[in-house]
Short mmCIF file of C-alpha atoms in Angstrom, two decimals:
data_model
loop_
_atom_site.label_atom_id
_atom_site.label_comp_id
_atom_site.label_asym_id
_atom_site.label_seq_id
_atom_site.Cartn_x
_atom_site.Cartn_y
_atom_site.Cartn_z
CA MET V 1 0.00 0.00 0.00
CA ASP V 2 1.32 3.40 -0.99
CA GLN V 3 0.34 6.24 1.30
CA HIS V 4 1.14 9.95 1.04
CA LEU V 5 -0.02 12.69 3.37
CA SER V 6 -3.33 13.14 1.58
CA THR V 7 -3.79 9.95 -0.46
CA VAL V 8 -4.05 6.20 -0.03
CA THR V 9 -3.33 3.82 -2.91
CA HIS V 10 -3.62 0.06 -2.59
CA THR V 11 -2.71 -2.32 -5.42
CA VAL V 12 -4.92 -5.41 -5.54
CA THR V 13 -5.62 -8.37 -7.74
CA ALA V 14 -9.17 -8.17 -8.99
CA HIS V 15 -10.90 -11.11 -10.62
CA LEU V 16 -12.94 -10.15 -13.67
CA SER V 17 -15.85 -12.51 -14.28
CA ILE V 18 -16.72 -13.21 -17.87
CA PRO V 19 -19.91 -15.18 -18.62
CA LYS V 20 -19.27 -18.91 -19.20
CA ASN V 21 -15.55 -18.58 -18.39
CA LEU V 22 -13.37 -18.78 -15.29
CA PRO V 23 -12.60 -15.43 -13.61
CA VAL V 24 -9.57 -13.65 -15.07
CA PRO V 25 -7.05 -12.08 -12.64
CA LEU V 26 -6.49 -8.41 -13.33
CA SER V 27 -4.19 -5.90 -11.67
CA ALA V 28 -6.12 -3.02 -10.11
CA GLU V 29 -5.67 -0.07 -7.77
CA LEU V 30 -7.92 1.39 -5.11
CA HIS V 31 -7.19 5.08 -4.60
CA TYR V 32 -8.42 7.68 -2.10
CA ASP V 33 -7.57 11.38 -2.10
CA MET V 34 -8.52 13.86 0.62
CA ALA V 35 -9.18 16.42 -2.13
CA ASP V 36 -12.31 14.37 -2.98
CA PRO V 37 -13.12 13.00 0.48
CA TYR V 38 -16.38 11.26 -0.39
CA ALA V 39 -14.99 9.24 -3.31
CA ILE V 40 -12.69 6.36 -4.10
CA ARG V 41 -11.33 5.33 -7.48
CA LEU V 42 -11.05 1.76 -8.71
CA SER V 43 -8.59 1.56 -11.61
CA LEU V 44 -8.81 -1.72 -13.48
CA GLY V 45 -5.73 -2.68 -15.41
CA ALA V 46 -3.54 -0.33 -13.39
CA PRO V 47 -0.67 0.41 -13.65
CA THR V 48 -0.92 -0.12 -17.41
CA LYS V 49 -0.90 2.92 -19.66
CA ARG V 50 -4.70 2.97 -20.02
CA PRO V 51 -6.48 1.67 -16.93
CA VAL V 52 -10.24 1.87 -16.78
CA ASP V 53 -11.25 4.13 -13.89
CA TRP V 54 -14.48 3.99 -11.90
CA VAL V 55 -15.14 6.64 -9.26
CA PHE V 56 -17.81 6.05 -6.64
CA ALA V 57 -18.63 6.78 -3.01
CA ARG V 58 -16.34 5.48 -0.29
CA GLU V 59 -19.51 4.88 1.71
CA LEU V 60 -20.79 2.54 -1.01
CA MET V 61 -17.77 0.24 -0.75
CA THR V 62 -17.79 0.44 3.05
CA GLU V 63 -21.47 -0.45 3.30
CA GLY V 64 -20.98 -3.15 0.67
CA LEU V 65 -18.69 -5.03 3.06
CA HIS V 66 -21.80 -5.80 5.15
CA ARG V 67 -24.83 -5.78 2.83
CA PRO V 68 -25.69 -5.41 -0.85
CA THR V 69 -25.78 -1.74 -1.74
CA GLY V 70 -25.82 0.65 -4.66
CA SER V 71 -27.98 1.39 -7.64
CA GLY V 72 -27.32 2.52 -11.14
CA ASP V 73 -23.75 2.14 -12.39
CA VAL V 74 -22.14 0.58 -9.30
CA LEU V 75 -23.40 -2.20 -7.04
CA VAL V 76 -21.40 -3.77 -4.20
CA ILE V 77 -22.27 -7.22 -2.89
CA PRO V 78 -20.56 -8.81 0.14
CA ARG V 79 -19.49 -12.42 0.49
CA HIS V 80 -21.65 -13.82 -2.26
CA ARG V 81 -22.54 -17.45 -3.07
CA GLY V 82 -19.57 -19.65 -2.34
CA HIS V 83 -17.08 -16.78 -2.43
CA LEU V 84 -17.03 -15.86 1.23
CA HIS V 85 -13.71 -14.03 1.10
CA PHE V 86 -14.58 -11.76 -1.82
CA LEU V 87 -16.46 -8.52 -2.28
CA ARG V 88 -18.23 -8.29 -5.64
CA VAL V 89 -18.35 -4.96 -7.46
CA VAL V 90 -20.75 -4.79 -10.40
CA LEU V 91 -19.89 -1.96 -12.82
CA ARG V 92 -22.37 -0.98 -15.53
CA ASN V 93 -22.35 1.53 -18.36
CA LEU V 94 -23.66 1.80 -21.92
CA ALA V 95 -20.95 -0.58 -23.16
CA GLY V 96 -22.02 -3.38 -20.81
CA THR V 97 -21.47 -4.83 -17.36
CA ALA V 98 -18.27 -5.91 -15.62
CA VAL V 99 -18.27 -8.10 -12.53
CA VAL V 100 -15.16 -7.68 -10.40
CA ASP V 101 -14.28 -9.62 -7.24
CA ILE V 102 -11.71 -8.29 -4.74
CA THR V 103 -10.83 -9.94 -1.46
CA VAL V 104 -12.57 -8.53 1.59
CA ARG V 105 -9.19 -8.44 3.33
CA GLU V 106 -7.69 -6.17 0.65
CA VAL V 107 -10.69 -3.83 0.58
CA ALA V 108 -10.70 -3.53 4.39
CA ALA V 109 -6.92 -2.90 4.39
CA PHE V 110 -7.48 -0.09 1.88
CA LEU V 111 -10.43 1.49 3.70
CA ARG V 112 -8.88 1.58 7.21
CA PRO V 113 -6.31 4.31 6.48
CA THR V 114 -8.86 6.34 4.51
CA PHE V 115 -11.02 6.57 7.65
CA ALA V 116 -7.96 7.33 9.79
CA MET V 117 -7.23 10.19 7.40
CA VAL V 118 -10.83 11.44 7.07
CA PRO V 119 -13.26 9.95 9.60
CA GLU V 120 -16.80 9.11 8.52
CA GLY V 121 -18.92 12.25 8.82
CA ALA V 122 -15.93 14.60 8.59
CA GLU V 123 -15.67 14.60 4.79
CA SER V 124 -17.22 18.06 4.39
CA LEU V 125 -14.45 19.55 6.54
CA HIS V 126 -11.92 18.57 3.88
CA MET V 127 -13.69 20.04 0.86
CA ASN V 128 -12.75 23.35 -0.70
CA ILE V 129 -16.22 24.64 -1.60
CA ASP V 130 -14.92 27.59 -3.65
CA ASP V 131 -12.79 25.32 -5.87
CA THR V 132 -15.69 22.88 -6.25
CA ILE V 133 -18.08 25.64 -7.34
CA SER V 134 -15.49 27.02 -9.77
CA GLU V 135 -14.95 23.58 -11.25
CA LEU V 136 -18.69 22.92 -11.62
CA THR V 137 -19.38 26.28 -13.23
CA GLY V 138 -16.29 26.26 -15.46
CA ARG V 139 -14.88 29.39 -13.81
CA ARG V 140 -11.32 29.61 -12.68
CA GLY V 141 -10.54 31.82 -9.72
#
């Protein structure tokens, strides 16, 4: 796990499920940055030149350790049928659906330092509202 003062990066082996085939191991990274305290990034294929990035709520992955959660593009399902040591992340977009399994141990090891850095409920204290508004409106201060 790579950790800087304001980020946490954890390299994991994800298992990509393809219908009618055995899961394929795939290098991936989980990344957290205090600059976006509500979100985590899952980069599939990292550290290749062109990983596929998915950004979603840290709370979604945390809650997904205990119960199925999410709607829309990202669903997280804990310890599913016969795979008690894996967390399943279902990623959907217009191109299709990817089913990715990551060990619960690796996800928990990634999440712990993110909550040490920014405790649950304290995320808003780490946001720069002026920069966020400028970014959303296309204005640069």
